[in-house]
GROMACS .gro file of C-alpha atoms in nm:
model
  445
    1MET     CA    1   4.237  -0.433  -1.227
    2LYS     CA    2   4.013  -0.688  -1.056
    3TYR     CA    3   4.009  -0.479  -0.737
    4SER     CA    4   3.988  -0.133  -0.895
    5LEU     CA    5   3.622  -0.086  -0.801
    6PHE     CA    6   3.684  -0.139  -0.432
    7LEU     CA    7   3.992   0.081  -0.429
    8LEU     CA    8   3.801   0.363  -0.593
    9LEU     CA    9   3.530   0.335  -0.330
   10ALA     CA   10   3.771   0.334  -0.036
   11PRO     CA   11   3.694   0.700   0.051
   12PHE     CA   12   3.330   0.595   0.102
   13VAL     CA   13   3.401   0.331   0.364
   14ALA     CA   14   3.222   0.548   0.622
   15PHE     CA   15   2.897   0.483   0.440
   16SER     CA   16   2.926   0.107   0.472
   17GLN     CA   17   2.677  -0.077   0.692
   18THR     CA   18   2.657  -0.444   0.783
   19ARG     CA   19   2.300  -0.562   0.736
   20THR     CA   20   2.169  -0.820   0.980
   21LYS     CA   21   1.917  -1.092   0.902
   22ASP     CA   22   1.554  -1.036   0.996
   23ASN     CA   23   1.472  -1.275   1.283
   24GLU     CA   24   1.110  -1.308   1.173
   25ILE     CA   25   1.217  -1.424   0.826
   26LYS     CA   26   1.465  -1.666   0.980
   27LYS     CA   27   1.175  -1.811   1.178
   28TYR     CA   28   0.960  -1.851   0.866
   29VAL     CA   29   1.243  -2.034   0.691
   30SER     CA   30   1.289  -2.268   0.986
   31GLU     CA   31   0.919  -2.362   0.978
   32VAL     CA   32   0.925  -2.516   0.630
   33SER     CA   33   0.843  -2.883   0.680
   34SER     CA   34   0.948  -3.172   0.456
   35ASP     CA   35   0.663  -3.377   0.605
   36SER     CA   36   0.409  -3.111   0.508
   37LEU     CA   37   0.547  -3.091   0.155
   38LYS     CA   38   0.535  -3.468   0.120
   39SER     CA   39   0.175  -3.480   0.241
   40TYR     CA   40   0.069  -3.215  -0.011
   41ILE     CA   41   0.232  -3.397  -0.303
   42ASN     CA   42   0.090  -3.735  -0.203
   43LYS     CA   43  -0.256  -3.580  -0.187
   44LEU     CA   44  -0.215  -3.421  -0.532
   45VAL     CA   45  -0.093  -3.749  -0.681
   46GLY     CA   46  -0.400  -3.920  -0.536
   47PHE     CA   47  -0.635  -3.734  -0.772
   48HIS     CA   48  -0.526  -3.975  -1.050
   49THR     CA   49  -0.503  -3.693  -1.304
   50ARG     CA   50  -0.524  -3.317  -1.277
   51HIS     CA   51  -0.554  -3.264  -1.650
   52THR     CA   52  -0.731  -2.937  -1.729
   53LEU     CA   53  -0.991  -3.118  -1.943
   54SER     CA   54  -1.063  -3.383  -1.678
   55SER     CA   55  -1.376  -3.383  -1.464
   56VAL     CA   56  -1.466  -3.074  -1.260
   57ASP     CA   57  -1.755  -3.256  -1.086
   58ASP     CA   58  -1.597  -3.577  -0.959
   59LYS     CA   59  -1.528  -3.536  -0.586
   60SER     CA   60  -1.231  -3.773  -0.572
   61GLN     CA   61  -1.053  -3.754  -0.909
   62GLY     CA   62  -0.966  -3.494  -1.169
   63ILE     CA   63  -0.892  -3.123  -1.178
   64GLY     CA   64  -1.214  -3.026  -1.000
   65ALA     CA   65  -1.139  -3.238  -0.693
   66ALA     CA   66  -0.779  -3.109  -0.689
   67ARG     CA   67  -0.870  -2.743  -0.704
   68ASN     CA   68  -1.137  -2.785  -0.435
   69TRP     CA   69  -0.878  -2.947  -0.208
   70VAL     CA   70  -0.637  -2.654  -0.261
   71LEU     CA   71  -0.920  -2.414  -0.177
   72ARG     CA   72  -0.986  -2.605   0.145
   73LYS     CA   73  -0.619  -2.581   0.245
   74PHE     CA   74  -0.619  -2.208   0.173
   75LYS     CA   75  -0.934  -2.163   0.383
   76GLU     CA   76  -0.780  -2.364   0.665
   77TYR     CA   77  -0.476  -2.137   0.674
   78ALA     CA   78  -0.688  -1.824   0.630
   79GLY     CA   79  -0.808  -1.894   0.983
   80ASN     CA   80  -0.464  -1.782   1.104
   81SER     CA   81  -0.481  -1.444   0.932
   82GLY     CA   82  -0.720  -1.253   1.155
   83GLY     CA   83  -0.961  -1.210   0.867
   84ARG     CA   84  -0.702  -1.065   0.628
   85MET     CA   85  -0.683  -1.362   0.388
   86ASP     CA   86  -0.956  -1.392   0.125
   87VAL     CA   87  -0.991  -1.727  -0.053
   88TYR     CA   88  -1.176  -1.774  -0.381
   89LEU     CA   89  -1.184  -1.965  -0.708
   90GLN     CA   90  -1.121  -1.749  -1.011
   91GLN     CA   91  -1.302  -1.928  -1.292
   92GLU     CA   92  -1.417  -1.886  -1.647
   93ASP     CA   93  -1.564  -2.112  -1.914
   94ILE     CA   94  -1.325  -2.133  -2.207
   95GLN     CA   95  -1.420  -2.234  -2.560
   96PRO     CA   96  -1.255  -2.496  -2.783
   97ASP     CA   97  -0.954  -2.351  -2.962
   98GLY     CA   98  -0.884  -2.623  -3.219
   99LYS     CA   99  -0.548  -2.686  -3.054
  100ARG     CA  100  -0.529  -2.800  -2.691
  101VAL     CA  101  -0.889  -2.742  -2.583
  102ASP     CA  102  -1.153  -2.954  -2.759
  103LYS     CA  103  -1.460  -2.882  -2.544
  104VAL     CA  104  -1.612  -2.605  -2.339
  105THR     CA  105  -1.412  -2.622  -2.015
  106ASN     CA  106  -1.449  -2.458  -1.678
  107LEU     CA  107  -1.107  -2.315  -1.596
  108GLY     CA  108  -1.042  -2.251  -1.227
  109ASN     CA  109  -0.753  -2.093  -1.034
  110PRO     CA  110  -0.758  -2.136  -0.652
  111VAL     CA  111  -0.646  -1.804  -0.499
  112ALA     CA  112  -0.561  -1.684  -0.149
  113PHE     CA  113  -0.515  -1.307  -0.111
  114LEU     CA  114  -0.336  -1.200   0.209
  115LYS     CA  115  -0.411  -0.830   0.249
  116GLY     CA  116  -0.138  -0.602   0.377
  117THR     CA  117  -0.176  -0.409   0.701
  118ASP     CA  118  -0.102  -0.067   0.546
  119PRO     CA  119  -0.407   0.055   0.351
  120ASN     CA  120  -0.187   0.304   0.164
  121ASP     CA  121   0.054   0.034   0.046
  122LYS     CA  122  -0.083  -0.101  -0.283
  123ARG     CA  123   0.206  -0.337  -0.358
  124ILE     CA  124   0.129  -0.702  -0.428
  125PHE     CA  125   0.378  -0.990  -0.438
  126LEU     CA  126   0.267  -1.318  -0.593
  127ILE     CA  127   0.379  -1.680  -0.562
  128SER     CA  128   0.240  -1.929  -0.814
  129ALA     CA  129   0.256  -2.278  -0.961
  130HIS     CA  130   0.037  -2.479  -1.198
  131LEU     CA  131  -0.211  -2.730  -1.065
  132ASP     CA  132  -0.273  -2.932  -1.382
  133SER     CA  133  -0.079  -3.241  -1.491
  134ARG     CA  134  -0.041  -3.443  -1.809
  135VAL     CA  135   0.110  -3.752  -1.974
  136THR     CA  136   0.271  -3.792  -2.318
  137ASP     CA  137  -0.040  -3.698  -2.515
  138VAL     CA  138  -0.132  -3.346  -2.408
  139MET     CA  139  -0.500  -3.422  -2.483
  140ASN     CA  140  -0.514  -3.741  -2.274
  141ARG     CA  141  -0.737  -3.652  -1.978
  142THR     CA  142  -0.804  -4.002  -1.839
  143SER     CA  143  -0.471  -4.180  -1.791
  144LEU     CA  144  -0.283  -4.174  -1.462
  145ALA     CA  145  -0.095  -3.840  -1.454
  146PRO     CA  146   0.047  -3.802  -1.101
  147GLY     CA  147   0.237  -3.479  -1.173
  148ALA     CA  148   0.439  -3.516  -0.854
  149ASN     CA  149   0.714  -3.281  -0.965
  150ASP     CA  150   0.544  -3.112  -1.262
  151ASP     CA  151   0.399  -2.931  -1.089
  152GLY     CA  152   0.306  -3.089  -0.758
  153SER     CA  153   0.636  -2.957  -0.622
  154GLY     CA  154   0.545  -2.600  -0.716
  155VAL     CA  155   0.193  -2.633  -0.578
  156SER     CA  156   0.335  -2.767  -0.252
  157ALA     CA  157   0.554  -2.455  -0.233
  158VAL     CA  158   0.251  -2.227  -0.274
  159ILE     CA  159   0.048  -2.414  -0.009
  160GLU     CA  160   0.338  -2.424   0.239
  161ALA     CA  161   0.402  -2.053   0.185
  162ALA     CA  162   0.033  -1.986   0.258
  163ARG     CA  163   0.051  -2.199   0.574
  164ILE     CA  164   0.354  -2.019   0.713
  165LEU     CA  165   0.291  -1.662   0.598
  166SER     CA  166  -0.082  -1.653   0.678
  167ARG     CA  167   0.012  -1.552   1.034
  168SER     CA  168   0.226  -1.260   0.917
  169SER     CA  169   0.150  -0.889   0.930
  170PHE     CA  170   0.318  -0.742   0.624
  171PRO     CA  171   0.242  -0.386   0.512
  172ALA     CA  172   0.216  -0.510   0.152
  173SER     CA  173  -0.013  -0.785   0.018
  174VAL     CA  174   0.075  -1.139  -0.093
  175ILE     CA  175  -0.117  -1.357  -0.338
  176PHE     CA  176  -0.092  -1.738  -0.338
  177VAL     CA  177  -0.232  -1.895  -0.655
  178THR     CA  178  -0.227  -2.230  -0.838
  179PHE     CA  179  -0.310  -2.202  -1.207
  180SER     CA  180  -0.502  -2.450  -1.419
  181GLY     CA  181  -0.442  -2.486  -1.790
  182GLU     CA  182  -0.064  -2.443  -1.799
  183GLU     CA  183  -0.017  -2.751  -2.014
  184GLN     CA  184  -0.296  -2.632  -2.246
  185SER     CA  185  -0.104  -2.309  -2.328
  186LEU     CA  186  -0.084  -2.107  -2.003
  187LEU     CA  187  -0.461  -2.054  -1.988
  188GLY     CA  188  -0.503  -1.999  -1.614
  189SER     CA  189  -0.213  -1.760  -1.571
  190LYS     CA  190  -0.325  -1.561  -1.876
  191LEU     CA  191  -0.674  -1.532  -1.725
  192PHE     CA  192  -0.525  -1.402  -1.399
  193ALA     CA  193  -0.263  -1.169  -1.550
  194ASP     CA  194  -0.506  -1.014  -1.798
  195LYS     CA  195  -0.756  -0.943  -1.519
  196ALA     CA  196  -0.482  -0.798  -1.298
  197GLN     CA  197  -0.380  -0.561  -1.577
  198LYS     CA  198  -0.739  -0.449  -1.639
  199GLU     CA  199  -0.784  -0.380  -1.267
  200ASN     CA  200  -0.448  -0.196  -1.247
  201LEU     CA  201  -0.320  -0.422  -0.969
  202GLN     CA  202   0.025  -0.314  -0.854
  203ILE     CA  203   0.196  -0.652  -0.880
  204GLU     CA  204   0.565  -0.590  -0.820
  205ALA     CA  205   0.698  -0.945  -0.829
  206VAL     CA  206   0.580  -1.286  -0.954
  207LEU     CA  207   0.766  -1.595  -0.829
  208ASN     CA  208   0.647  -1.879  -1.050
  209ASN     CA  209   0.755  -2.223  -0.932
  210ASP     CA  210   0.751  -2.497  -1.192
  211MET     CA  211   0.935  -2.821  -1.110
  212ILE     CA  212   1.149  -2.755  -0.803
  213GLY     CA  213   1.179  -3.101  -0.645
  214ASN     CA  214   1.380  -3.327  -0.876
  215PRO     CA  215   1.762  -3.314  -0.842
  216GLU     CA  216   1.854  -3.584  -1.097
  217GLU     CA  217   1.940  -3.537  -1.463
  218GLY     CA  218   1.789  -3.813  -1.677
  219GLU     CA  219   2.053  -3.888  -1.938
  220THR     CA  220   2.358  -3.916  -1.711
  221GLY     CA  221   2.218  -3.960  -1.361
  222LYS     CA  222   2.401  -3.652  -1.233
  223ILE     CA  223   2.252  -3.506  -0.918
  224ASN     CA  224   2.242  -3.142  -0.815
  225ASN     CA  225   2.044  -3.096  -0.494
  226HIS     CA  226   2.175  -2.754  -0.396
  227THR     CA  227   2.112  -2.527  -0.698
  228LEU     CA  228   1.791  -2.347  -0.790
  229ARG     CA  229   1.767  -2.181  -1.131
  230VAL     CA  230   1.592  -1.846  -1.178
  231PHE     CA  231   1.498  -1.750  -1.533
  232SER     CA  232   1.437  -1.384  -1.615
  233GLU     CA  233   1.381  -1.186  -1.934
  234GLY     CA  234   1.639  -0.932  -2.050
  235MET     CA  235   1.477  -0.696  -2.296
  236PRO     CA  236   1.119  -0.633  -2.177
  237TYR     CA  237   0.842  -0.799  -2.374
  238ALA     CA  238   0.589  -0.531  -2.281
  239GLU     CA  239   0.610  -0.208  -2.483
  240LEU     CA  240   0.960  -0.284  -2.608
  241ASP     CA  241   0.914  -0.052  -2.904
  242LYS     CA  242   0.867   0.243  -2.666
  243LYS     CA  243   1.155   0.147  -2.439
  244ALA     CA  244   1.415   0.018  -2.684
  245MET     CA  245   1.583   0.350  -2.765
  246ASN     CA  246   1.635   0.440  -2.400
  247ILE     CA  247   1.764   0.089  -2.322
  248ARG     CA  248   2.010   0.111  -2.610
  249ASN     CA  249   2.126   0.464  -2.525
  250LEU     CA  250   2.192   0.383  -2.160
  251GLY     CA  251   2.325   0.029  -2.209
  252LEU     CA  252   2.054  -0.131  -1.995
  253GLU     CA  253   1.998  -0.449  -2.195
  254ASN     CA  254   2.067  -0.649  -1.878
  255ASP     CA  255   1.866  -0.441  -1.634
  256GLY     CA  256   1.494  -0.491  -1.687
  257TYR     CA  257   1.254  -0.523  -1.396
  258SER     CA  258   1.251  -0.904  -1.406
  259ARG     CA  259   1.629  -0.916  -1.417
  260GLN     CA  260   1.650  -0.693  -1.108
  261LEU     CA  261   1.404  -0.923  -0.934
  262ALA     CA  262   1.619  -1.225  -1.022
  263ARG     CA  263   1.928  -1.063  -0.869
  264TYR     CA  264   1.724  -0.980  -0.559
  265ILE     CA  265   1.612  -1.344  -0.529
  266LYS     CA  266   1.970  -1.465  -0.544
  267GLU     CA  267   2.085  -1.225  -0.272
  268ILE     CA  268   1.799  -1.290  -0.029
  269ALA     CA  269   1.765  -1.667  -0.085
  270GLU     CA  270   2.134  -1.737  -0.041
  271GLU     CA  271   2.138  -1.515   0.267
  272TYR     CA  272   1.860  -1.702   0.447
  273VAL     CA  273   1.875  -2.060   0.315
  274LYS     CA  274   2.180  -2.259   0.413
  275GLY     CA  275   2.340  -2.470   0.143
  276LEU     CA  276   2.144  -2.316  -0.146
  277GLU     CA  277   2.298  -2.167  -0.458
  278VAL     CA  278   2.075  -1.960  -0.686
  279LYS     CA  279   2.186  -1.973  -1.048
  280LEU     CA  280   2.062  -1.686  -1.262
  281ILE     CA  281   1.973  -1.789  -1.616
  282TYR     CA  282   1.959  -1.492  -1.849
  283ARG     CA  283   1.666  -1.589  -2.069
  284ASN     CA  284   1.293  -1.572  -2.001
  285ASP     CA  285   1.255  -1.950  -1.980
  286ARG     CA  286   1.418  -2.272  -2.091
  287PHE     CA  287   1.529  -2.281  -2.455
  288LEU     CA  288   1.223  -2.232  -2.682
  289ARG     CA  289   0.985  -2.317  -2.395
  290GLY     CA  290   0.753  -2.126  -2.164
  291GLY     CA  291   0.580  -2.115  -1.827
  292ASP     CA  292   0.310  -1.928  -1.639
  293HIS     CA  293   0.534  -1.634  -1.551
  294SER     CA  294   0.533  -1.545  -1.920
  295SER     CA  295   0.167  -1.442  -1.895
  296PHE     CA  296   0.273  -1.174  -1.646
  297VAL     CA  297   0.582  -1.075  -1.844
  298THR     CA  298   0.349  -1.005  -2.136
  299GLN     CA  299   0.157  -0.758  -1.918
  300GLY     CA  300   0.473  -0.584  -1.800
  301TYR     CA  301   0.488  -0.732  -1.449
  302PRO     CA  302   0.832  -0.830  -1.307
  303SER     CA  303   0.812  -1.209  -1.328
  304VAL     CA  304   1.055  -1.500  -1.305
  305ARG     CA  305   1.053  -1.878  -1.321
  306LEU     CA  306   1.211  -2.077  -1.039
  307THR     CA  307   1.302  -2.433  -1.133
  308GLU     CA  308   1.539  -2.717  -1.048
  309TYR     CA  309   1.888  -2.728  -1.195
  310TYR     CA  310   1.829  -3.040  -1.403
  311GLU     CA  311   1.517  -3.148  -1.587
  312ASN     CA  312   1.461  -3.523  -1.605
  313TYR     CA  313   1.274  -3.588  -1.929
  314ASP     CA  314   1.210  -3.953  -1.833
  315ARG     CA  315   0.979  -3.818  -1.564
  316GLN     CA  316   0.827  -3.520  -1.744
  317HIS     CA  317   0.523  -3.545  -1.978
  318GLN     CA  318   0.551  -3.925  -1.978
  319ASP     CA  319   0.302  -4.211  -1.964
  320ILE     CA  320   0.357  -4.423  -1.652
  321ARG     CA  321   0.538  -4.733  -1.777
  322VAL     CA  322   0.852  -4.947  -1.756
  323GLU     CA  323   1.062  -4.990  -2.071
  324ASN     CA  324   1.386  -5.192  -2.083
  325GLY     CA  325   1.394  -5.191  -1.706
  326LYS     CA  326   1.359  -4.812  -1.682
  327GLN     CA  327   1.070  -4.646  -1.499
  328TYR     CA  328   0.907  -4.354  -1.679
  329GLY     CA  329   0.662  -4.106  -1.532
  330ASP     CA  330   0.632  -3.823  -1.282
  331LEU     CA  331   0.603  -4.032  -0.965
  332PRO     CA  332   0.639  -3.907  -0.604
  333GLN     CA  333   0.924  -4.141  -0.512
  334TYR     CA  334   1.158  -3.931  -0.725
  335ILE     CA  335   1.110  -3.613  -0.524
  336ASP     CA  336   1.404  -3.512  -0.302
  337TYR     CA  337   1.220  -3.351  -0.010
  338ASN     CA  338   1.529  -3.194   0.143
  339TYR     CA  339   1.603  -3.025  -0.190
  340LEU     CA  340   1.240  -2.922  -0.223
  341LYS     CA  341   1.244  -2.786   0.132
  342ARG     CA  342   1.536  -2.555   0.054
  343ASN     CA  343   1.370  -2.428  -0.263
  344VAL     CA  344   1.043  -2.359  -0.081
  345ALA     CA  345   1.232  -2.180   0.196
  346ALA     CA  346   1.394  -1.959  -0.069
  347ASN     CA  347   1.051  -1.853  -0.195
  348ILE     CA  348   0.928  -1.774   0.155
  349ALA     CA  349   1.237  -1.572   0.247
  350VAL     CA  350   1.208  -1.363  -0.070
  351LEU     CA  351   0.833  -1.307  -0.036
  352ALA     CA  352   0.864  -1.200   0.328
  353SER     CA  353   1.159  -0.974   0.255
  354LEU     CA  354   0.975  -0.801  -0.028
  355ALA     CA  355   0.651  -0.761   0.166
  356LYS     CA  356   0.824  -0.626   0.477
  357ALA     CA  357   1.054  -0.384   0.293
  358PRO     CA  358   0.980  -0.021   0.212
  359SER     CA  359   0.858   0.039  -0.140
  360LYS     CA  360   1.115   0.137  -0.401
  361PRO     CA  361   1.275   0.483  -0.394
  362GLU     CA  362   1.092   0.733  -0.616
  363GLN     CA  363   1.233   0.940  -0.902
  364VAL     CA  364   1.579   0.786  -0.896
  365GLU     CA  365   1.786   0.997  -1.136
  366VAL     CA  366   2.141   1.050  -1.253
  367GLN     CA  367   2.261   1.404  -1.322
  368VAL     CA  368   2.404   1.463  -1.671
  369LYS     CA  369   2.416   1.841  -1.693
  370GLU     CA  370   2.796   1.836  -1.707
  371LEU     CA  371   3.050   1.583  -1.833
  372THR     CA  372   3.243   1.445  -1.536
  373ASN     CA  373   3.430   1.133  -1.432
  374SER     CA  374   3.213   1.109  -1.123
  375THR     CA  375   2.846   1.015  -1.091
  376THR     CA  376   2.580   1.206  -0.900
  377LEU     CA  377   2.255   1.030  -0.811
  378GLN     CA  378   1.943   1.171  -0.649
  379TRP     CA  379   1.608   1.022  -0.547
  380LYS     CA  380   1.300   1.073  -0.332
  381ASN     CA  381   1.155   0.878  -0.042
  382PRO     CA  382   0.941   0.570  -0.112
  383LYS     CA  383   0.564   0.603  -0.122
  384SER     CA  384   0.530   0.354   0.164
  385GLY     CA  385   0.743   0.218   0.444
  386SER     CA  386   0.997   0.380   0.674
  387PRO     CA  387   1.351   0.344   0.538
  388VAL     CA  388   1.646   0.411   0.765
  389GLY     CA  389   1.856   0.473   0.459
  390TYR     CA  390   1.945   0.361   0.110
  391TYR     CA  391   2.196   0.141  -0.062
  392VAL     CA  392   2.357   0.265  -0.379
  393LEU     CA  393   2.451  -0.041  -0.584
  394VAL     CA  394   2.745  -0.048  -0.823
  395ARG     CA  395   2.872  -0.295  -1.079
  396GLU     CA  396   3.094  -0.288  -1.386
  397THR     CA  397   2.901  -0.304  -1.712
  398ASP     CA  398   3.012  -0.659  -1.790
  399SER     CA  399   2.935  -0.793  -1.443
  400SER     CA  400   2.629  -1.009  -1.393
  401LEU     CA  401   2.581  -0.919  -1.025
  402TRP     CA  402   2.608  -0.607  -0.812
  403GLN     CA  403   2.964  -0.578  -0.683
  404LYS     CA  404   2.939  -0.307  -0.417
  405LYS     CA  405   2.680  -0.143  -0.192
  406ILE     CA  406   2.723   0.201  -0.040
  407PHE     CA  407   2.494   0.297   0.249
  408THR     CA  408   2.368   0.652   0.292
  409LYS     CA  409   2.092   0.824   0.485
  410GLU     CA  410   2.078   1.106   0.231
  411LEU     CA  411   1.869   1.140  -0.085
  412TYR     CA  412   2.176   1.231  -0.289
  413ILE     CA  413   2.524   1.091  -0.343
  414LYS     CA  414   2.829   1.171  -0.553
  415ILE     CA  415   3.052   0.875  -0.637
  416PRO     CA  416   3.400   0.901  -0.793
  417LEU     CA  417   3.313   0.651  -1.068
  418SER     CA  418   3.236   0.721  -1.432
  419LYS     CA  419   2.891   0.658  -1.577
  420ASP     CA  420   3.072   0.518  -1.880
  421ASN     CA  421   3.218   0.226  -1.687
  422TYR     CA  422   2.960   0.135  -1.424
  423ILE     CA  423   2.590   0.060  -1.376
  424PHE     CA  424   2.419   0.209  -1.070
  425ALA     CA  425   2.095   0.150  -0.879
  426VAL     CA  426   1.934   0.258  -0.552
  427GLN     CA  427   1.731   0.053  -0.305
  428ALA     CA  428   1.561   0.140   0.024
  429VAL     CA  429   1.631  -0.048   0.349
  430ASN     CA  430   1.439  -0.046   0.679
  431GLN     CA  431   1.555  -0.098   1.037
  432ASN     CA  432   1.518  -0.478   1.010
  433GLY     CA  433   1.740  -0.489   0.703
  434ASN     CA  434   1.459  -0.559   0.457
  435LEU     CA  435   1.546  -0.434   0.109
  436SER     CA  436   1.338  -0.300  -0.174
  437VAL     CA  437   1.413  -0.414  -0.528
  438PRO     CA  438   1.684  -0.186  -0.677
  439VAL     CA  439   1.588   0.095  -0.914
  440ILE     CA  440   1.805   0.193  -1.211
  441PRO     CA  441   1.828   0.574  -1.242
  442ALA     CA  442   1.662   0.768  -1.519
  443ILE     CA  443   1.813   1.084  -1.666
  444ALA     CA  444   1.758   1.385  -1.438
  445ARG     CA  445   1.486   1.612  -1.565
   0.00000   0.00000   0.00000
């Protein structure tokens, strides 16, 4: 029974196509530098604290100095873009909330917007991390809070991605952003996501990196320096009441937009980054916890959290100290830069693949006019890009990952598999092998 799917698809072997890696993406991956990542983190640690409520005026310490430095790095790399990268500080004064903000505070998100080369392609892909740091007391804005891993590692990924991809010419746009206020309740990401929704920005993927450089588990000392976790929501947070009946009727509890993005990340990252395993975690974030991607999930944008396999709680949200011979605190000497390099390369491969790919197929539908033991799918060409064909994806309903891809150049396919037993999707592919995110079919109108 294990091989029944492949036996059933044997008549369709003529549709199969071996996809080659994109040489340009391979080059981007090879350019990720451990030395660059280390220099970024050491610089971030040098600001003493990056607490959201710390000084915005001090030129050498505090959140203000840190965000100005990130802006300078973005502007430096914008020089490689031929004028296509805009750099700015999104900011807003926020009022005390009686919880984690006790004074009027200038909130600032350094942003670099790399505009796509196709003016008709409105897609945006976003990579993010949070710039702020903290110690044990979330309101302590003066103590040393190096934040090397939380989230200096994520910020280093965003800056390195900007350095490498600033020279690219993607049809779609890419945003690089480091949020302030994450530790004070996701303030910076909420500011950005709310504005994006009001402006109807077509953000099709958010890769939020939060702690991607520590391989060691605190309690036991176990080390995992080859696995990157990707958290994604199942049932959509946005407008669930409107979508729930259709999800229930079609059995799509495991097929929301963020979940499809997570599967895509696993496929592309493992394809381009040697020695990396991507582990899909089927919940929006760690148990009863949250991160900046949740601000985008709330607005209905496909968004995931990328994070290390283990969390070391001796080095997270801790005052810098030594107790009973044990060092506590988020210090740079605990970053594994080879592990971090792989995780950053995964982000870059996925971003480039998304931005180079055609947009998703339009009006993907499954025909249901008659009861049959076969499945007929139909779709229309993407709004942007030049696909050479399409992959029809197939998996059994209890399978976490897609099990089979069938290549076709047509806009229609009939498969000898029952809709009762399998989940289907369609994705576009161009001549360089770049894939769109898969689209689950709706019911044919």
